[in-house]
Short mmCIF file of C-alpha atoms in Angstrom, two decimals:
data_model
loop_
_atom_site.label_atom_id
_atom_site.label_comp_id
_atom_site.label_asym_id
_atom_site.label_seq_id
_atom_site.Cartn_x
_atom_site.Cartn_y
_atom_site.Cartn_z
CA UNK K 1 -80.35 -222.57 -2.88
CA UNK K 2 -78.33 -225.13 -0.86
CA UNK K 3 -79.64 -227.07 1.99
CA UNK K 4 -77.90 -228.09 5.26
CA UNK K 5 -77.38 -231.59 4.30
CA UNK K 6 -76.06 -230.45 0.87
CA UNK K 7 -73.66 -228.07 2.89
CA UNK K 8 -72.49 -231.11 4.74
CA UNK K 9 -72.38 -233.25 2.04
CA UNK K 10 -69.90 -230.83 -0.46
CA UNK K 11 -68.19 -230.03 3.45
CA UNK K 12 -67.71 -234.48 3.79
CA UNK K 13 -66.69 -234.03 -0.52
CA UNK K 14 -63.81 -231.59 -0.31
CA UNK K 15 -62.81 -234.10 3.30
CA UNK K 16 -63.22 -230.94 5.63
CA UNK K 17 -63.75 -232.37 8.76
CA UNK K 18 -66.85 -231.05 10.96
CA UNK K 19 -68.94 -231.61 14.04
CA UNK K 20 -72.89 -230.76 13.27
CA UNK K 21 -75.79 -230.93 16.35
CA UNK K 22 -79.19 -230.38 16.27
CA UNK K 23 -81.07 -228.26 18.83
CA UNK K 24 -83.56 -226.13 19.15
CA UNK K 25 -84.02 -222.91 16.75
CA UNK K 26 -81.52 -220.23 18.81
CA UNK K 27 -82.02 -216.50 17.32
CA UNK K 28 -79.89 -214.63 19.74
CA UNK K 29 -75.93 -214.96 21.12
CA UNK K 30 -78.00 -215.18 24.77
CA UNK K 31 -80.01 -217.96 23.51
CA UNK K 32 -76.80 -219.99 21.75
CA UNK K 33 -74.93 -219.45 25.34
CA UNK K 34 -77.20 -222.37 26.51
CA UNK K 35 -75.89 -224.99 24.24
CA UNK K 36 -71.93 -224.38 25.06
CA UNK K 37 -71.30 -227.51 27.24
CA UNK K 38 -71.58 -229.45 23.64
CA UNK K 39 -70.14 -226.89 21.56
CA UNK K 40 -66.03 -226.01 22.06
CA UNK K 41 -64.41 -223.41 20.27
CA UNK K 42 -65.43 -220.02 19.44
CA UNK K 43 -68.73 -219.29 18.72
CA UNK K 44 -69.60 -216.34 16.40
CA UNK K 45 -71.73 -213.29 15.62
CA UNK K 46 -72.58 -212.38 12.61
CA UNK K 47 -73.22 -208.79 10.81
CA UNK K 48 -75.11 -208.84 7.14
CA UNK K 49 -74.93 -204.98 5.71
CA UNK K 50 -75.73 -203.81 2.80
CA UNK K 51 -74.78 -200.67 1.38
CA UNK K 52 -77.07 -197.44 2.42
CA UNK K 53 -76.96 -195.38 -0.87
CA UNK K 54 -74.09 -196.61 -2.84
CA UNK K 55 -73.61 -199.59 -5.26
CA UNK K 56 -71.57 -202.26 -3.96
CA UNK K 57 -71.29 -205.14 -2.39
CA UNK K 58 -72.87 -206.36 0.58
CA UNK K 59 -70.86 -206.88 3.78
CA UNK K 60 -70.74 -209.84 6.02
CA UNK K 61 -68.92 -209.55 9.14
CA UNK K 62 -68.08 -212.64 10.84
CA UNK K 63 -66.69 -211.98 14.45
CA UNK K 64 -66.27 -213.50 17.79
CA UNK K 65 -69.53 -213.13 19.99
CA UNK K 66 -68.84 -210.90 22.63
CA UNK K 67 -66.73 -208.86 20.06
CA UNK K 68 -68.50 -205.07 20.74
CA UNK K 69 -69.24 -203.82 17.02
CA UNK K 70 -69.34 -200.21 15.87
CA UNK K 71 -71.17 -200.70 12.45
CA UNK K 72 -70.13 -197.40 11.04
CA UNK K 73 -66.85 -198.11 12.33
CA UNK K 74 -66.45 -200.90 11.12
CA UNK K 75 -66.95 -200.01 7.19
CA UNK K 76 -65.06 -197.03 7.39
CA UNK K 77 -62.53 -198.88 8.70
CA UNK K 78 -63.09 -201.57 5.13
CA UNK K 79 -63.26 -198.59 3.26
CA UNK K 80 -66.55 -199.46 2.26
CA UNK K 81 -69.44 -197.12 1.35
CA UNK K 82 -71.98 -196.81 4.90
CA UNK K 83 -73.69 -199.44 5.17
CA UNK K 84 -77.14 -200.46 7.01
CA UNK K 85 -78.36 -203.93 8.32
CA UNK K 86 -79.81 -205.95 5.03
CA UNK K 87 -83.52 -206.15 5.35
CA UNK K 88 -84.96 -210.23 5.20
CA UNK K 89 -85.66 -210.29 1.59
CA UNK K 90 -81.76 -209.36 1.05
CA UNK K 91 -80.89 -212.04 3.36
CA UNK K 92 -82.79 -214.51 1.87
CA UNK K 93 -81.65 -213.40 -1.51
CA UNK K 94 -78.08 -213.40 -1.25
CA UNK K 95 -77.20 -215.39 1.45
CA UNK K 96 -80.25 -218.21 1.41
CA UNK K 97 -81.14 -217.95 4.98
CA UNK K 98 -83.75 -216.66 7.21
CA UNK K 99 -83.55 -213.88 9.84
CA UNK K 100 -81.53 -215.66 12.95
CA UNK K 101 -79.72 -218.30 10.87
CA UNK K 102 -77.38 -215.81 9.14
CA UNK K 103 -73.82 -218.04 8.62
CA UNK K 104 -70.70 -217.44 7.00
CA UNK K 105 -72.02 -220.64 5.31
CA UNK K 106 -74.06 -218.73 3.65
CA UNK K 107 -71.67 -217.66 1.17
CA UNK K 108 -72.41 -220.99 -0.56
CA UNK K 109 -75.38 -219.29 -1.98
CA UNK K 110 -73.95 -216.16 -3.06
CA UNK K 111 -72.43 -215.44 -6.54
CA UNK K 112 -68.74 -214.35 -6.27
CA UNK K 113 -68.33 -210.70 -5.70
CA UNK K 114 -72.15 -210.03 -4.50
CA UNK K 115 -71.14 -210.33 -0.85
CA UNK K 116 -67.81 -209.53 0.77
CA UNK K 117 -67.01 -211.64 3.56
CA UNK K 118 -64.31 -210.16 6.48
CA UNK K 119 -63.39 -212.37 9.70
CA UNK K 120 -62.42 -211.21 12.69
CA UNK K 121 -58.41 -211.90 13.19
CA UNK K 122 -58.85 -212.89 16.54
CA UNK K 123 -61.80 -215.54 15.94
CA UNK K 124 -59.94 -216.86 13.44
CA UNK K 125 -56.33 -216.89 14.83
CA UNK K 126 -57.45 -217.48 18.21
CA UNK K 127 -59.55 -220.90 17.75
CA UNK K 128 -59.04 -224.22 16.92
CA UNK K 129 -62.61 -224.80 15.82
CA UNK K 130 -65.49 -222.15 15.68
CA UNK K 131 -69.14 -222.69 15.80
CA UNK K 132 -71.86 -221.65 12.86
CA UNK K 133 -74.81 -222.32 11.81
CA UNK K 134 -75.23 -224.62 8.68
CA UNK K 135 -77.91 -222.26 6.68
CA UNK K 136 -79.99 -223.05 9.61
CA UNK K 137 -80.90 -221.80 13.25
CA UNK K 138 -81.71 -225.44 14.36
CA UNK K 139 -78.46 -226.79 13.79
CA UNK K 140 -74.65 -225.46 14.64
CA UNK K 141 -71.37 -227.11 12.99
CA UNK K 142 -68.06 -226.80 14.47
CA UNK K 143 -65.25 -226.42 11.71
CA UNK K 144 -61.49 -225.22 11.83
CA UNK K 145 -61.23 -221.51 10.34
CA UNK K 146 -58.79 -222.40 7.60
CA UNK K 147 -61.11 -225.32 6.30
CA UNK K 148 -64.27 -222.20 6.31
CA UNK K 149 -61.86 -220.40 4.61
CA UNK K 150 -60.88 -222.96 1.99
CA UNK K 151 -64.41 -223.53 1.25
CA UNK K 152 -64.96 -220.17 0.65
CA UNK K 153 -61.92 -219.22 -1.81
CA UNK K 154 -63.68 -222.85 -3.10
CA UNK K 155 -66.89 -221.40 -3.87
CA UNK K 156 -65.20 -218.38 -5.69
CA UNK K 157 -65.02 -215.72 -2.49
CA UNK K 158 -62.43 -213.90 -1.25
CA UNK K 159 -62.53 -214.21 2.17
CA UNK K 160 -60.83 -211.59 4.18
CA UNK K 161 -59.34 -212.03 8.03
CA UNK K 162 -59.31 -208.07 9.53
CA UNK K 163 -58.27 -206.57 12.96
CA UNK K 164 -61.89 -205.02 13.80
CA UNK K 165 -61.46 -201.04 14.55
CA UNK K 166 -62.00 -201.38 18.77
CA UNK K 167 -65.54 -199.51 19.80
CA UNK K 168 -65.10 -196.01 21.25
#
């Protein structure tokens, strides 16, 4: 599994440019609130599903914050098979994080095709830089969406940017 310095090290390789501070562990959007003044840009939320019954892939659903989030909505609306929030052990498995440091980062871990990342259009069109965690809750890295992106397809994903269905 990767580390956060090995993160930032193949980020500094491939000459993505990033901002990375250290704080205290955060485990909720509330708790992340606290640190804005030295974090600009969007800062994120993210889902980790996995699928209830079916075979598939798991589902990570990277979207802005304060973005209200219909999960059953929001895989019917992927056409993907319902879908239920991935117990720690799947985390850890598959993404290489603990509960409250889940990160689109994450997808370093993951072998291509085991988890299917989709970003929220408006997160990623509407920001210059957004805010994630770098496979840990003690630290948050500021990056431009099409350099995430870029890592991703990098790494073997196929990242996906989606219009989220709005919550009824």
């Amino acid at each position: 599994m990767e580390t956060p310095e090995g993160l930032l090290a193949r980020l500094a390789a491939l000459g993505i440019e990033q901002r990375t501070v250290r704080h205290a562990p955060v485990f909720t959007v509330a708790e992340s609130q606290a640190l804005r003044p030295d974090l600009p840009g969007g800062h994120v939320k993210n889902l980790f599903l996995k699928p209830e019954r079916a075979p598939g892939p798991f589902l990570l659903a990277v979207v802005e914050e304060d973005r209200a989030v219909k999960v059953n909505a929001l895989v019917r609306s992927l056409g993907a098979p319902r879908s239920v929030f991935a117990d720690a052990e799947s985390l850890r498995a598959q993404l290489g994080v603990e509960p409250g440091s889940v990160t689109p980062f994450g997808m370093v871990n993951a072998a291509p095709g085991a988890v299917r990342a989709v970003f929220d259009r408006h997160l990623m069109e509407g920001f210059e830089w957004i805010n994630v965690h770098p496979l840990t809750n003690t630290m948050t890295t500021a990056i431009r969406p099409a350099d995430l992106l870029r890592l991703l397809r990098d790494l073997g994903h196929a990242p996906e940017i989606v219009d989220l269905p709005n919550p009824v």
